[in-house]
Amino acid sequence: MSPEEGLTGRKIIYDEDGKPCRSCNTLLDFKFATGTISKAGSVIPAMAATDNSAEELIPGSKTYKKIDPPDVQQLGASSWSLLHSIAAKYPKTPSETQQKEMSQFLNIFSHIYPCNWCAADFEKYIRENAPKVSSREELGRWMCDAHNKVNVKLGKPKFNCDFWEKRWKDGWDE
């Protein structure tokens, strides 16, 4: 399948199944490639229309705003997005090497996570519930279960793990 030009002028990147890759394209490009929106009927936010007053920018920069380091909520949300996205792109039938690397990655991730308390909690979870890495389905459900354990601890609702693929890989039928 030949790449199409997306709304942002970039080429659409396809996944191993020949579908536009959600993780590799902008949301606008993905919607265009999947027929959710058309190039003619879309509105692309103007990138240059942002207000970059001198007080908001890092000294000497024309583009980078002064923002604070992420707090625990921002860090957590971003980390879970990364972990779930990795699980969603994990091979359906991974090789022994891929399985070993995924287990190593999750163990290393739990050791280097910036929030020490969260890191120790994830390390403990991994010790008690070894990552299931023999397939994409197993890893996706394991990741969902791990996330739900944290959600319960934080008083948040649990996510129905039957929908992990729709949420993190395929998207919702609309």
Short mmCIF file of C-alpha atoms in Angstrom, two decimals:
data_model
loop_
_atom_site.label_atom_id
_atom_site.label_comp_id
_atom_site.label_asym_id
_atom_site.label_seq_id
_atom_site.Cartn_x
_atom_site.Cartn_y
_atom_site.Cartn_z
CA MET A 1 0.00 0.00 0.00
CA SER A 2 1.52 3.34 -0.97
CA PRO A 3 1.67 6.11 1.63
CA GLU A 4 -0.92 8.87 1.36
CA GLU A 5 -0.22 12.47 2.23
CA GLY A 6 -1.99 13.40 5.43
CA LEU A 7 -3.56 16.68 6.45
CA THR A 8 -0.35 17.97 7.94
CA GLY A 9 1.55 17.26 4.72
CA ARG A 10 3.30 14.20 6.15
CA LYS A 11 3.14 10.74 4.64
CA ILE A 12 0.78 8.34 6.42
CA ILE A 13 2.66 5.56 8.18
CA TYR A 14 1.05 2.11 8.12
CA ASP A 15 1.35 -0.65 10.72
CA GLU A 16 2.28 -4.28 10.12
CA ASP A 17 -1.36 -5.07 9.24
CA GLY A 18 -1.47 -2.42 6.50
CA LYS A 19 -3.69 -0.08 8.55
CA PRO A 20 -2.81 3.56 9.29
CA CYS A 21 -0.78 3.45 12.51
CA ARG A 22 -2.43 5.41 15.34
CA SER A 23 0.84 5.72 17.23
CA CYS A 24 2.83 6.93 14.23
CA ASN A 25 0.51 9.58 12.76
CA THR A 26 -1.18 12.72 14.05
CA LEU A 27 -4.84 12.34 14.98
CA LEU A 28 -5.82 14.52 12.02
CA ASP A 29 -3.72 12.45 9.61
CA PHE A 30 -5.14 9.23 11.06
CA LYS A 31 -8.73 10.46 10.70
CA PHE A 32 -8.06 11.55 7.12
CA ALA A 33 -6.47 8.21 6.20
CA THR A 34 -9.32 6.21 7.73
CA GLY A 35 -11.99 8.35 6.07
CA THR A 36 -13.27 9.82 9.33
CA ILE A 37 -12.70 13.33 7.94
CA SER A 38 -11.92 14.61 4.47
CA LYS A 39 -9.14 16.99 3.51
CA ALA A 40 -11.65 19.44 2.05
CA GLY A 41 -13.94 19.44 5.08
CA SER A 42 -11.33 19.64 7.79
CA VAL A 43 -10.03 22.50 9.82
CA ILE A 44 -6.36 22.36 10.72
CA PRO A 45 -5.40 24.43 13.74
CA ALA A 46 -2.88 27.07 12.80
CA MET A 47 0.41 26.17 14.42
CA ALA A 48 1.67 29.74 14.23
CA ALA A 49 -1.42 31.19 15.87
CA THR A 50 -0.20 30.47 19.38
CA ASP A 51 0.61 33.45 21.57
CA ASN A 52 4.28 33.25 22.49
CA SER A 53 4.80 36.34 24.57
CA ALA A 54 8.37 36.89 25.71
CA GLU A 55 7.52 36.28 29.38
CA GLU A 56 6.28 32.74 28.66
CA LEU A 57 9.30 31.61 26.66
CA ILE A 58 12.55 30.14 27.90
CA PRO A 59 15.18 32.92 27.72
CA GLY A 60 16.81 32.92 24.29
CA SER A 61 14.11 30.70 22.75
CA LYS A 62 11.55 31.65 20.12
CA THR A 63 9.46 28.49 20.52
CA TYR A 64 9.93 26.73 23.88
CA LYS A 65 7.60 27.88 26.64
CA LYS A 66 8.46 27.85 30.30
CA ILE A 67 6.63 24.89 31.77
CA ASP A 68 7.13 23.17 35.08
CA PRO A 69 8.31 19.59 35.41
CA PRO A 70 5.43 17.10 35.36
CA ASP A 71 3.73 16.36 38.65
CA VAL A 72 2.76 12.86 39.72
CA GLN A 73 -0.58 13.00 37.86
CA GLN A 74 0.93 14.20 34.57
CA LEU A 75 3.77 11.74 34.87
CA GLY A 76 1.40 8.88 35.67
CA ALA A 77 -0.98 9.61 32.80
CA SER A 78 1.89 9.95 30.33
CA SER A 79 3.58 6.80 31.59
CA TRP A 80 0.42 4.72 31.38
CA SER A 81 -0.17 6.02 27.85
CA LEU A 82 3.34 4.93 26.90
CA LEU A 83 3.06 1.51 28.55
CA HIS A 84 -0.38 0.74 27.08
CA SER A 85 0.78 1.92 23.64
CA ILE A 86 3.83 -0.33 23.83
CA ALA A 87 1.60 -3.28 24.78
CA ALA A 88 -0.77 -2.49 21.89
CA LYS A 89 2.11 -2.58 19.39
CA TYR A 90 3.74 -5.67 20.90
CA PRO A 91 3.82 -8.62 18.46
CA LYS A 92 0.87 -11.02 18.50
CA THR A 93 3.36 -13.87 18.72
CA PRO A 94 6.64 -12.47 20.05
CA SER A 95 9.94 -14.29 19.74
CA GLU A 96 11.78 -15.48 22.84
CA THR A 97 14.09 -12.47 22.48
CA GLN A 98 11.15 -10.06 22.31
CA GLN A 99 9.58 -11.67 25.38
CA LYS A 100 12.85 -11.40 27.31
CA GLU A 101 13.33 -7.78 26.25
CA MET A 102 9.78 -6.82 27.28
CA SER A 103 10.24 -8.40 30.71
CA GLN A 104 13.57 -6.61 31.08
CA PHE A 105 12.06 -3.30 29.96
CA LEU A 106 9.25 -3.50 32.52
CA ASN A 107 11.69 -4.40 35.29
CA ILE A 108 14.04 -1.58 34.34
CA PHE A 109 11.10 0.84 34.04
CA SER A 110 10.04 -0.04 37.58
CA HIS A 111 13.57 0.71 38.84
CA ILE A 112 14.07 4.06 37.10
CA TYR A 113 10.57 5.56 37.38
CA PRO A 114 10.93 9.14 38.68
CA CYS A 115 8.44 8.79 41.57
CA ASN A 116 10.26 6.58 44.08
CA TRP A 117 7.05 5.52 45.84
CA CYS A 118 5.37 4.63 42.53
CA ALA A 119 8.49 2.80 41.36
CA ALA A 120 8.63 0.67 44.51
CA ASP A 121 4.92 -0.09 44.16
CA PHE A 122 5.35 -1.18 40.52
CA GLU A 123 8.43 -3.27 41.42
CA LYS A 124 6.37 -5.06 44.07
CA TYR A 125 3.51 -5.61 41.61
CA ILE A 126 5.93 -7.14 39.09
CA ARG A 127 7.44 -9.42 41.75
CA GLU A 128 3.98 -10.65 42.75
CA ASN A 129 2.51 -10.68 39.21
CA ALA A 130 5.21 -11.46 36.67
CA PRO A 131 4.60 -9.65 33.37
CA LYS A 132 2.75 -11.87 30.90
CA VAL A 133 4.70 -11.43 27.70
CA SER A 134 3.90 -14.51 25.60
CA SER A 135 1.46 -12.58 23.37
CA ARG A 136 0.04 -9.12 22.69
CA GLU A 137 -3.27 -10.18 24.21
CA GLU A 138 -1.62 -11.39 27.43
CA LEU A 139 0.56 -8.29 27.76
CA GLY A 140 -2.34 -5.94 27.04
CA ARG A 141 -4.50 -7.55 29.71
CA TRP A 142 -1.60 -7.72 32.17
CA MET A 143 -0.96 -4.00 31.65
CA CYS A 144 -4.65 -3.23 32.11
CA ASP A 145 -4.73 -5.26 35.34
CA ALA A 146 -1.60 -3.46 36.60
CA HIS A 147 -3.17 -0.09 35.79
CA ASN A 148 -6.41 -1.08 37.50
CA LYS A 149 -4.48 -2.04 40.64
CA VAL A 150 -3.16 1.53 40.76
CA ASN A 151 -6.59 2.97 39.95
CA VAL A 152 -8.13 1.12 42.91
CA LYS A 153 -5.31 2.29 45.20
CA LEU A 154 -5.97 5.90 44.11
CA GLY A 155 -9.75 5.59 44.47
CA LYS A 156 -10.33 5.78 40.71
CA PRO A 157 -12.73 3.52 38.80
CA LYS A 158 -11.40 0.35 37.21
CA PHE A 159 -11.24 0.08 33.42
CA ASN A 160 -12.99 -2.92 31.83
CA CYS A 161 -10.02 -4.87 30.46
CA ASP A 162 -12.23 -6.48 27.82
CA PHE A 163 -11.87 -3.16 25.97
CA TRP A 164 -8.11 -2.74 26.24
CA GLU A 165 -7.55 -3.25 22.48
CA LYS A 166 -10.25 -0.76 21.50
CA ARG A 167 -8.80 1.83 23.90
CA TRP A 168 -5.13 1.36 23.07
CA LYS A 169 -4.88 -0.27 19.64
CA ASP A 170 -7.91 -0.32 17.34
CA GLY A 171 -10.02 2.61 18.54
CA TRP A 172 -13.75 2.75 19.12
CA ASP A 173 -16.36 2.04 16.45
CA GLU A 174 -18.08 5.29 15.67
#
